[in-house]
PDB file of C-alpha atoms in Angstrom:
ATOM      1  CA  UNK W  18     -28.282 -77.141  66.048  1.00  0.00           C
ATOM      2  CA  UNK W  19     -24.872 -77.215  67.444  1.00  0.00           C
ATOM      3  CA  UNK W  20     -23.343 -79.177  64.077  1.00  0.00           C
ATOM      4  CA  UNK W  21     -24.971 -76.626  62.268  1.00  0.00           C
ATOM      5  CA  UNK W  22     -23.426 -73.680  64.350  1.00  0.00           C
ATOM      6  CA  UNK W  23     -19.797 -75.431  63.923  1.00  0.00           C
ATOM      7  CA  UNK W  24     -20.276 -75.330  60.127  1.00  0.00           C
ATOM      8  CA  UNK W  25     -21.660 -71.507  59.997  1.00  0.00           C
ATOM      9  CA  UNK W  26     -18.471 -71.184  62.363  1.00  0.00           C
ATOM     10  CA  UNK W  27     -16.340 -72.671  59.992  1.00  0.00           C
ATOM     11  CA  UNK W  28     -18.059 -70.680  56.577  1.00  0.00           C
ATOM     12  CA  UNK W  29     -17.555 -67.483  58.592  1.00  0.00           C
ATOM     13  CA  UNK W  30     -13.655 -68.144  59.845  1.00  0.00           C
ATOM     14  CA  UNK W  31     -12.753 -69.089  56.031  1.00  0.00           C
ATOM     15  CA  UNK W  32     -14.601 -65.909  54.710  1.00  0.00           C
ATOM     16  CA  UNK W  33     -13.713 -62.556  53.760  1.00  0.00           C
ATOM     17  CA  UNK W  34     -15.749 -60.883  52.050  1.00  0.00           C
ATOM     18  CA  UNK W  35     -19.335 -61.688  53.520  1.00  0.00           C
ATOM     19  CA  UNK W  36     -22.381 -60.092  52.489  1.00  0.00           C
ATOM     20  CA  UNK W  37     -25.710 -60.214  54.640  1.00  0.00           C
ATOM     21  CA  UNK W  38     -29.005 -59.707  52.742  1.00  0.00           C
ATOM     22  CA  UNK W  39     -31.599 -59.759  54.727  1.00  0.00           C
ATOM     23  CA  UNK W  40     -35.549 -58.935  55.239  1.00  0.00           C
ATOM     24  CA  UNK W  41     -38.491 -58.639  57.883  1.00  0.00           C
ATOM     25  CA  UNK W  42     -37.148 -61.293  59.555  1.00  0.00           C
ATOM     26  CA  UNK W  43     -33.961 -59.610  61.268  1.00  0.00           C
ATOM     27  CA  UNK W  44     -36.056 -56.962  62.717  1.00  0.00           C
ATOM     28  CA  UNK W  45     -38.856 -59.035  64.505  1.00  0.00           C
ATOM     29  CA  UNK W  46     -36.672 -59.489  67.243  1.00  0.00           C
ATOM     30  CA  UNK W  47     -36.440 -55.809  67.769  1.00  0.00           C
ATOM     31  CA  UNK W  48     -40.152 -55.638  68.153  1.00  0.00           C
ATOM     32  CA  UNK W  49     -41.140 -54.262  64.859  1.00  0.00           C
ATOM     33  CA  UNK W  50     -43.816 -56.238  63.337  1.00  0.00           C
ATOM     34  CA  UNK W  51     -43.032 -57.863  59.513  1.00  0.00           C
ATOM     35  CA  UNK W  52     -45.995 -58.120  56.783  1.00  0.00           C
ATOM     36  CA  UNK W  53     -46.302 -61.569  55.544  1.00  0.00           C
ATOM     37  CA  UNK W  54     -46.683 -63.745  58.837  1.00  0.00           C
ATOM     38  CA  UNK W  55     -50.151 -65.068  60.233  1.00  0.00           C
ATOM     39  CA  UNK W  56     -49.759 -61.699  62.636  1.00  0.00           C
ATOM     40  CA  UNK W  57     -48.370 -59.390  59.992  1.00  0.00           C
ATOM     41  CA  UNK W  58     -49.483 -56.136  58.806  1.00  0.00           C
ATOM     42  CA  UNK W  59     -51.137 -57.629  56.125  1.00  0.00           C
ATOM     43  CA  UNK W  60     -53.268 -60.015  57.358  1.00  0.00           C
ATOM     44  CA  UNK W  61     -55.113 -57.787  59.644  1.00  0.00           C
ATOM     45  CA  UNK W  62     -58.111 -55.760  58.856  1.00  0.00           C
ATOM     46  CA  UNK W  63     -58.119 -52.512  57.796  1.00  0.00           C
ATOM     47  CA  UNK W  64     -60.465 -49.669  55.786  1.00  0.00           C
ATOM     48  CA  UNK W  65     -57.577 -50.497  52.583  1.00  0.00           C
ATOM     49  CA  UNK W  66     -55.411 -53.582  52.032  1.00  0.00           C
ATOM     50  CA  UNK W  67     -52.209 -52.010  53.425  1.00  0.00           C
ATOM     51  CA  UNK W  68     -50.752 -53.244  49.803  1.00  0.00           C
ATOM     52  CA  UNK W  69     -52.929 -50.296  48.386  1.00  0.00           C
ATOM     53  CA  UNK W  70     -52.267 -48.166  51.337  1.00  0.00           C
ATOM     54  CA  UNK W  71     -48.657 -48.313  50.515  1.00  0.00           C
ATOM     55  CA  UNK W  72     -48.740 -48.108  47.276  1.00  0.00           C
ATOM     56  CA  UNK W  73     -47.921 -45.001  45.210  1.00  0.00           C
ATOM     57  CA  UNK W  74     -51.194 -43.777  43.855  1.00  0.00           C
ATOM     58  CA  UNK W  75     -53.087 -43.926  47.247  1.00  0.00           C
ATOM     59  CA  UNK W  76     -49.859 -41.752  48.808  1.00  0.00           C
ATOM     60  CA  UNK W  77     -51.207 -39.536  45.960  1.00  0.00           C
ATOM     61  CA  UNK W  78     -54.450 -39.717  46.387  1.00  0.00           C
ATOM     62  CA  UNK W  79     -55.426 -39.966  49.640  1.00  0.00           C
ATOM     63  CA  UNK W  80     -52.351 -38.591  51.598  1.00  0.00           C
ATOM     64  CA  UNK W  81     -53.541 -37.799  54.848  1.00  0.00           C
ATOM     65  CA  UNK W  82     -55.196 -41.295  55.374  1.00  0.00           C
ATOM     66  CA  UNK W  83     -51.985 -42.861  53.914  1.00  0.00           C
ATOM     67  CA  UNK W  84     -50.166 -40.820  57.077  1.00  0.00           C
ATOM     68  CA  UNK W  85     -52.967 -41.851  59.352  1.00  0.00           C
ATOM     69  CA  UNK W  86     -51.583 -45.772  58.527  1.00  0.00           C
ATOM     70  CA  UNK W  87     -48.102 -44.991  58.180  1.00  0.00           C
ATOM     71  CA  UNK W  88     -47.750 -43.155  61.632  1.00  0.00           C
ATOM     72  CA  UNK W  89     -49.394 -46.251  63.513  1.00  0.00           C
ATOM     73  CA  UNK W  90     -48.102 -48.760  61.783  1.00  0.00           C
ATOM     74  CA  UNK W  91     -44.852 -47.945  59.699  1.00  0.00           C
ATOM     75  CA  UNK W  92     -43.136 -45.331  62.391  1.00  0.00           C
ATOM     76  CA  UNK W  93     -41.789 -47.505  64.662  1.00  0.00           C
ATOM     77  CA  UNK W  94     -38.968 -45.785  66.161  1.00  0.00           C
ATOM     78  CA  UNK W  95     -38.281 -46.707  69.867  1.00  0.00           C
ATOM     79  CA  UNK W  96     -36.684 -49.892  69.654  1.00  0.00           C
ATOM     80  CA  UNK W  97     -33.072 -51.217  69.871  1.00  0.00           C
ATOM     81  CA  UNK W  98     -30.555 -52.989  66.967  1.00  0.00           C
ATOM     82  CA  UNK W  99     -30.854 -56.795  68.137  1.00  0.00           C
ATOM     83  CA  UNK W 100     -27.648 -59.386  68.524  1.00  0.00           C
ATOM     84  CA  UNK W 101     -27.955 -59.587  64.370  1.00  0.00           C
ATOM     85  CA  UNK W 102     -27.803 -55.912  63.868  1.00  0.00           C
ATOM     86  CA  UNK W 103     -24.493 -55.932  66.790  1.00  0.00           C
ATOM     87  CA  UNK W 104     -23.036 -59.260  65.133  1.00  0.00           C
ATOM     88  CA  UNK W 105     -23.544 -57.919  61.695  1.00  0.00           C
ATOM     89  CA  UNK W 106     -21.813 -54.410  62.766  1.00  0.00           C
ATOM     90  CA  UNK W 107     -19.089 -55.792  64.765  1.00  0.00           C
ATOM     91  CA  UNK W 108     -18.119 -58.357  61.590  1.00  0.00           C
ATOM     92  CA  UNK W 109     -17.754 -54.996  59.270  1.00  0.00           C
ATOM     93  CA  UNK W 110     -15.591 -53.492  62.070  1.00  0.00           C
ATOM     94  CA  UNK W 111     -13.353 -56.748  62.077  1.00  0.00           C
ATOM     95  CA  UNK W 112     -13.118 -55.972  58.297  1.00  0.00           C
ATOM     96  CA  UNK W 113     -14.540 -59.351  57.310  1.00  0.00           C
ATOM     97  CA  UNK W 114     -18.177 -58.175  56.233  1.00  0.00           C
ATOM     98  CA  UNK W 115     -18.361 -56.130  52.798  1.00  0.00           C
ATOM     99  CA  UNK W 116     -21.534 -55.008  53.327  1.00  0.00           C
ATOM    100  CA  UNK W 117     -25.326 -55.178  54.536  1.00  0.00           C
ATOM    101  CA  UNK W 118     -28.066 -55.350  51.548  1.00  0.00           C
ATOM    102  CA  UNK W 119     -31.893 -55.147  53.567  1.00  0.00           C
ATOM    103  CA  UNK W 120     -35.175 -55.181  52.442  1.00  0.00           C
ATOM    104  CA  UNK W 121     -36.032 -52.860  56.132  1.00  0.00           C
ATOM    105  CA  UNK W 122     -36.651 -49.095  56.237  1.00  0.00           C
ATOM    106  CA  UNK W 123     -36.159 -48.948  59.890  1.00  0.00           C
ATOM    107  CA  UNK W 124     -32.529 -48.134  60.242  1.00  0.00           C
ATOM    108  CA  UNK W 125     -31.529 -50.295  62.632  1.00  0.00           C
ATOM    109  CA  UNK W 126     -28.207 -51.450  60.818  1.00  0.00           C
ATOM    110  CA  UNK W 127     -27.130 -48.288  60.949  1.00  0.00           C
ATOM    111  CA  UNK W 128     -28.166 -47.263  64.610  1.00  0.00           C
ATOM    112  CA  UNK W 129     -26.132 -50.719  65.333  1.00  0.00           C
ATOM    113  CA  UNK W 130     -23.009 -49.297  63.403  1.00  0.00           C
ATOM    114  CA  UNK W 131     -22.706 -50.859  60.250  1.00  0.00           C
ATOM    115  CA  UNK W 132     -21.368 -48.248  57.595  1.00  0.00           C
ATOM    116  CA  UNK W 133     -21.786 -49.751  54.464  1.00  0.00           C
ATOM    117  CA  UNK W 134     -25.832 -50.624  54.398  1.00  0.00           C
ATOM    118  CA  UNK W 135     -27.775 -50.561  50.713  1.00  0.00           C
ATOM    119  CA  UNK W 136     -31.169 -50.254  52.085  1.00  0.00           C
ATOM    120  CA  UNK W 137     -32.949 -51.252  48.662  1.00  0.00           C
ATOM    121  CA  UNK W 138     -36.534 -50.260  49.905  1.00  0.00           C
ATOM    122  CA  UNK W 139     -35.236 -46.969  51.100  1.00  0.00           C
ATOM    123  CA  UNK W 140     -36.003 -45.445  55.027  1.00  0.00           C
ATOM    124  CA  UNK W 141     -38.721 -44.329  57.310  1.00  0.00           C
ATOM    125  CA  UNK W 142     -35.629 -41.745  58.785  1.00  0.00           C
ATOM    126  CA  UNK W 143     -35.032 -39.498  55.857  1.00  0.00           C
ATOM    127  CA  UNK W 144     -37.927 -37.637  54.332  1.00  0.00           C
ATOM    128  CA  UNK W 145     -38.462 -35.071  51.412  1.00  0.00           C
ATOM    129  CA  UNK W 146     -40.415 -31.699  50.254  1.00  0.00           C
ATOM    130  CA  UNK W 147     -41.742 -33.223  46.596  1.00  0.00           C
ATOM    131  CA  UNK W 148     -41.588 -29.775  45.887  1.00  0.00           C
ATOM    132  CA  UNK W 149     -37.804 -28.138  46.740  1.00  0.00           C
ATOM    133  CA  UNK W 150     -36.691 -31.336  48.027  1.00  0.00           C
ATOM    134  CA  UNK W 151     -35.761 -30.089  51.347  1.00  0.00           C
ATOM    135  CA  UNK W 152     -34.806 -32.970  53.663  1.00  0.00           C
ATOM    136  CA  UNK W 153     -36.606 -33.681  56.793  1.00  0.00           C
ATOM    137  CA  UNK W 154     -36.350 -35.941  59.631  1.00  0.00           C
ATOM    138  CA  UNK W 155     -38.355 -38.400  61.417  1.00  0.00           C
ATOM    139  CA  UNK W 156     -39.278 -36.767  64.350  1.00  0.00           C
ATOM    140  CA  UNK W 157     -40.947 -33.677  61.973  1.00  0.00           C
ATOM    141  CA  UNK W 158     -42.799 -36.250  60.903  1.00  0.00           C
ATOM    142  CA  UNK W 159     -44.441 -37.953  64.016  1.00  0.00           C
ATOM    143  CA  UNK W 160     -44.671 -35.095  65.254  1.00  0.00           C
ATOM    144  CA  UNK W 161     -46.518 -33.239  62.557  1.00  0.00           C
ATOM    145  CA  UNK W 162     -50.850 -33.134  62.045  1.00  0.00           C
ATOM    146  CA  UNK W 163     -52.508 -34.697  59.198  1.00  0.00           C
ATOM    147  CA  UNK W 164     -50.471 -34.356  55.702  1.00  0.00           C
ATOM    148  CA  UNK W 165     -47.038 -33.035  56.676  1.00  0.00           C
ATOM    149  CA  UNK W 166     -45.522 -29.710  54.966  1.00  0.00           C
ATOM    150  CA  UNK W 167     -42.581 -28.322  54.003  1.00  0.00           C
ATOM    151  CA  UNK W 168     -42.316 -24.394  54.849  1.00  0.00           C
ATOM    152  CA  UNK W 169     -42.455 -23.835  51.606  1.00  0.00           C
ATOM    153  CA  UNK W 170     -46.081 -25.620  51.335  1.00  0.00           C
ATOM    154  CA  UNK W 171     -44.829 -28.605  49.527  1.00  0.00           C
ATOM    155  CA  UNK W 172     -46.051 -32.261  50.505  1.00  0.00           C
ATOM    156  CA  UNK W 173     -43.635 -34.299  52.083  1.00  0.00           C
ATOM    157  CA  UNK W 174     -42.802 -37.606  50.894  1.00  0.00           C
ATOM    158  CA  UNK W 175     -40.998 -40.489  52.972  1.00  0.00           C
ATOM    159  CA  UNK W 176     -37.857 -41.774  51.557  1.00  0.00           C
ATOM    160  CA  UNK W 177     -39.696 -45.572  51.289  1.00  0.00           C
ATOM    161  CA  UNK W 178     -39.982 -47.102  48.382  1.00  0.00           C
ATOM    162  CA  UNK W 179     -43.648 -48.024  47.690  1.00  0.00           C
ATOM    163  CA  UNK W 180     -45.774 -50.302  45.802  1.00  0.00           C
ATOM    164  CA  UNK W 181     -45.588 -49.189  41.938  1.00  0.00           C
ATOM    165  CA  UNK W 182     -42.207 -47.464  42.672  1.00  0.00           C
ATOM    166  CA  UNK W 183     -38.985 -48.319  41.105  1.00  0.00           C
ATOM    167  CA  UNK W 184     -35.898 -48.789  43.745  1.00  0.00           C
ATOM    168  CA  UNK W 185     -33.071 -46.492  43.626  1.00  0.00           C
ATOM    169  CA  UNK W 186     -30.632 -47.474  40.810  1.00  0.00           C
ATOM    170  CA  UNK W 187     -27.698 -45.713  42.779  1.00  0.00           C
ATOM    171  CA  UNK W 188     -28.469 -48.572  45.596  1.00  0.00           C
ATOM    172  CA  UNK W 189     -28.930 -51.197  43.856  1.00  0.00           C
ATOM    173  CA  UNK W 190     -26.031 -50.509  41.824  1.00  0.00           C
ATOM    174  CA  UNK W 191     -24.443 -50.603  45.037  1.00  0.00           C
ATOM    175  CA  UNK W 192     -25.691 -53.746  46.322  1.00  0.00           C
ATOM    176  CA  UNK W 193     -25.451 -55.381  43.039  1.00  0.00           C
ATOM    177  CA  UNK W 194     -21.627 -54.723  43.211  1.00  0.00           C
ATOM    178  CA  UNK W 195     -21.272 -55.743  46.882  1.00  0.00           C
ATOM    179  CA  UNK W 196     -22.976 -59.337  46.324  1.00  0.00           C
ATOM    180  CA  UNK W 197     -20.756 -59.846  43.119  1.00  0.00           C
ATOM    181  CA  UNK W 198     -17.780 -59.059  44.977  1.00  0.00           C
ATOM    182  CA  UNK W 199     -18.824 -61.522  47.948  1.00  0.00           C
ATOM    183  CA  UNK W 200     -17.219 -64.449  48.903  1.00  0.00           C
ATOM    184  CA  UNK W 201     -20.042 -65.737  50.928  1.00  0.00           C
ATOM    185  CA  UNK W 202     -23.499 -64.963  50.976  1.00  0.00           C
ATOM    186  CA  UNK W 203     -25.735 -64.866  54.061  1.00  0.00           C
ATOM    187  CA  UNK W 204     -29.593 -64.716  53.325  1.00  0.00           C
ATOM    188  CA  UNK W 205     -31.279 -64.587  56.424  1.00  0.00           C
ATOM    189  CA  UNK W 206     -34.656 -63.175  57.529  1.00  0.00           C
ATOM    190  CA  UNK W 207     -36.294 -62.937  54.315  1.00  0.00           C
ATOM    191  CA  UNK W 208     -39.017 -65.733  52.285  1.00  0.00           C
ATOM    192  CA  UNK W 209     -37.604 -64.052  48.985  1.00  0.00           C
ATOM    193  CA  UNK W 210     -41.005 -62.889  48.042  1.00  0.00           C
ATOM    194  CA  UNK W 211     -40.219 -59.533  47.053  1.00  0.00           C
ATOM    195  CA  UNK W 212     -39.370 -58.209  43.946  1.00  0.00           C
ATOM    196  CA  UNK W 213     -36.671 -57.254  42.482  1.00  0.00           C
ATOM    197  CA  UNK W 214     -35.116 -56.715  45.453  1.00  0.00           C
ATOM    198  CA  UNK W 215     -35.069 -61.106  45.944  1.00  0.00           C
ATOM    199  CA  UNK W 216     -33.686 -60.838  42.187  1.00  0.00           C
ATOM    200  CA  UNK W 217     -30.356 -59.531  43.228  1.00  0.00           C
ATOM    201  CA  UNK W 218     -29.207 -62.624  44.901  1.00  0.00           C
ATOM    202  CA  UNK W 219     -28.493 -64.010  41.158  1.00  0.00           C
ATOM    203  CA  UNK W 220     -25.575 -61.871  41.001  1.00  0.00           C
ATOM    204  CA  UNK W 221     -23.831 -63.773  43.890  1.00  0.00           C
ATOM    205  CA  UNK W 222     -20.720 -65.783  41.965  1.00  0.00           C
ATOM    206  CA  UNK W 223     -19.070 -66.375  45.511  1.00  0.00           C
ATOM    207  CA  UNK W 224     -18.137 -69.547  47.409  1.00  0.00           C
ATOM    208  CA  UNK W 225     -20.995 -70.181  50.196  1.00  0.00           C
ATOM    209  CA  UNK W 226     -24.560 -68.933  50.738  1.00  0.00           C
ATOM    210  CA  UNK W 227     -25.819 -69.662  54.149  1.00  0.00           C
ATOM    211  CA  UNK W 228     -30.189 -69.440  54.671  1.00  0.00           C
ATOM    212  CA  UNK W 229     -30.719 -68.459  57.931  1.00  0.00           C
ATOM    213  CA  UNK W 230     -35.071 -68.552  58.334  1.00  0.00           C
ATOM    214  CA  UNK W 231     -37.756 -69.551  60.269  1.00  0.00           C
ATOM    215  CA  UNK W 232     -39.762 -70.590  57.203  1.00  0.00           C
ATOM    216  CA  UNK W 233     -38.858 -72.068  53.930  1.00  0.00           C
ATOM    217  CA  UNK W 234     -38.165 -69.951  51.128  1.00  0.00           C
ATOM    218  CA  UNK W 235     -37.469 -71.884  47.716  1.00  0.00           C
ATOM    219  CA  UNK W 236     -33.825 -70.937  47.873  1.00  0.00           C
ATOM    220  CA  UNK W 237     -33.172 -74.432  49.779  1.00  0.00           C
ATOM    221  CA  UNK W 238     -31.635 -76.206  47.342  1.00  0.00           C
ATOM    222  CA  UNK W 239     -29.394 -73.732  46.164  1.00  0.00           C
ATOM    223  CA  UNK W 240     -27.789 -72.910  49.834  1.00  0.00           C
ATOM    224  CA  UNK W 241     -24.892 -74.721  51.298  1.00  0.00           C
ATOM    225  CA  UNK W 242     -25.906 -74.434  54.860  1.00  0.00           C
ATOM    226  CA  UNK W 243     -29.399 -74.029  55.954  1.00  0.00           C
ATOM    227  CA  UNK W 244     -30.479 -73.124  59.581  1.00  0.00           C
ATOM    228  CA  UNK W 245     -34.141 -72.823  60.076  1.00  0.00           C
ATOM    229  CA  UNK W 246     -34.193 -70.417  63.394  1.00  0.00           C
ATOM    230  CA  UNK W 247     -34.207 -66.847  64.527  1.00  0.00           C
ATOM    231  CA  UNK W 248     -31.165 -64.381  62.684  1.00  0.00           C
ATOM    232  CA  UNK W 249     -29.987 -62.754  66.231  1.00  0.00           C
ATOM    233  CA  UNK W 250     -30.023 -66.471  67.804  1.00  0.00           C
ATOM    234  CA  UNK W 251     -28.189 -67.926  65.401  1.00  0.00           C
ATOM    235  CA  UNK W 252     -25.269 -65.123  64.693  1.00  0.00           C
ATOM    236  CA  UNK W 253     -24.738 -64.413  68.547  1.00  0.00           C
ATOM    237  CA  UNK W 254     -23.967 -67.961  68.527  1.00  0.00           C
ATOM    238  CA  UNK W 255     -21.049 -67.160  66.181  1.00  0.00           C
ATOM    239  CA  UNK W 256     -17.915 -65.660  67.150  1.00  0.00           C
ATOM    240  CA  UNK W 257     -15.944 -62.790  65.575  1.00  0.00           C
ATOM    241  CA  UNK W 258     -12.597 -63.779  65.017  1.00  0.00           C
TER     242      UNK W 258
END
């Protein structure tokens, strides 16, 4: 591990432009559970698959029992950024991180202090009337009965991007031109399962890509430095300089 540290070390010092794109994986460590592991959301019993409970005709159809799931399991609000979030943040401050491109809706980037964040499967902290499209935050919605409202009787929708949904083109425009202005890459956190958002990476024309994961993920033989451990282990073993 430590000869793989001194060559992240190395990638990092020579880098300036780095872009982090990351997944589930980066927020475990803050408590908040991911979806594809043997104790992930979906591999736990439920009245739906949470893949239809998340998905974009149920929301439709059976609203209230789509905020039932989302309120238990989705709203998970009182936890902390972890040493990937802070490493992440302080690297943008130093002015030698372009950008952060996640597959999370939880925020925690931003709570951490990163600025420029393209969150590509959009956020459990902004929320919207479907009718007037008034904005409304988080807390209105934990703290809100059955199907939330807007006052002027619309249904409100969270800004997440579910199943059958497309992403926001203004975002991935965005992240699209961050990773083809990168110098390095850093995938970390993610199995690259998900689609299109795992699609973006082939716009990377850079220098490095470093795969920091627990698991394989396919992209192995494409990376120039794989670590197979935690994100915020890893990256708080890496100094900002």
């Amino acid at each position: 591990m430590l000869e793989l540290l001194k060559s992240l070390q190395n990638i990092v010092d020579c880098s300036k432009r780095i872009v982090f794109f990351g997944g589930a994986g980066v927020s475990t460590e803050s408590g908040i559970p991911d979806f594809r592991s043997v104790d992930g959301l979906y591999n736990q019993k439920y009245k739906y698959p949470p893949e239809i409970i998340l998905s974009h005709d149920f929301f439709m159809d059976k609203t209230e029992e789509f905020y039932d799931f989302y309120r238990e399991k989705i709203l998970i609000t009182d936890v902390r950024p972890n040493p990937a979030h802070l490493w992440l943040a302080k690297r943008e401050q130093a002015g030698r991180l372009s950008a952060v491109v996640t597959q999370n809706i939880d925020g925690l980037h931003q709570k951490a202090g990163s600025k420029a964040v393209y969150e590509l499967h959009g956020t459990i902290h902004k929320n919207y009337c479907m009718r007037c499209g008034r904005f409304y935050d988080v807390k209105y919605i934990m703290d809100s009965v059955g199907v939330p409202k807007c006052s002027c009787g619309g249904v409100i929708k969270p800004d997440v991007v579910l199943y059958d949904e497309d992403l926001n083109s203004a975002t991935v425009t965005g992240a699209i031109r961050a990773i083809e202005g990168a110098d390095t890459l850093i995938v970390a956190g993610t199995s690259l399962t998900v689609y299109p958002a795992a699609g973006l990476l082939r716009y990377f024309n850079g220098d490095k890509i470093v795969l920091i994961n627990k698991g394989r993920t396919g992209m192995e033989g494409r990376a120039d430095l794989v670590i197979n451990d935690s994100v915020g282990k890893v990256l708080s073993g890496i100094e900002i300089r």
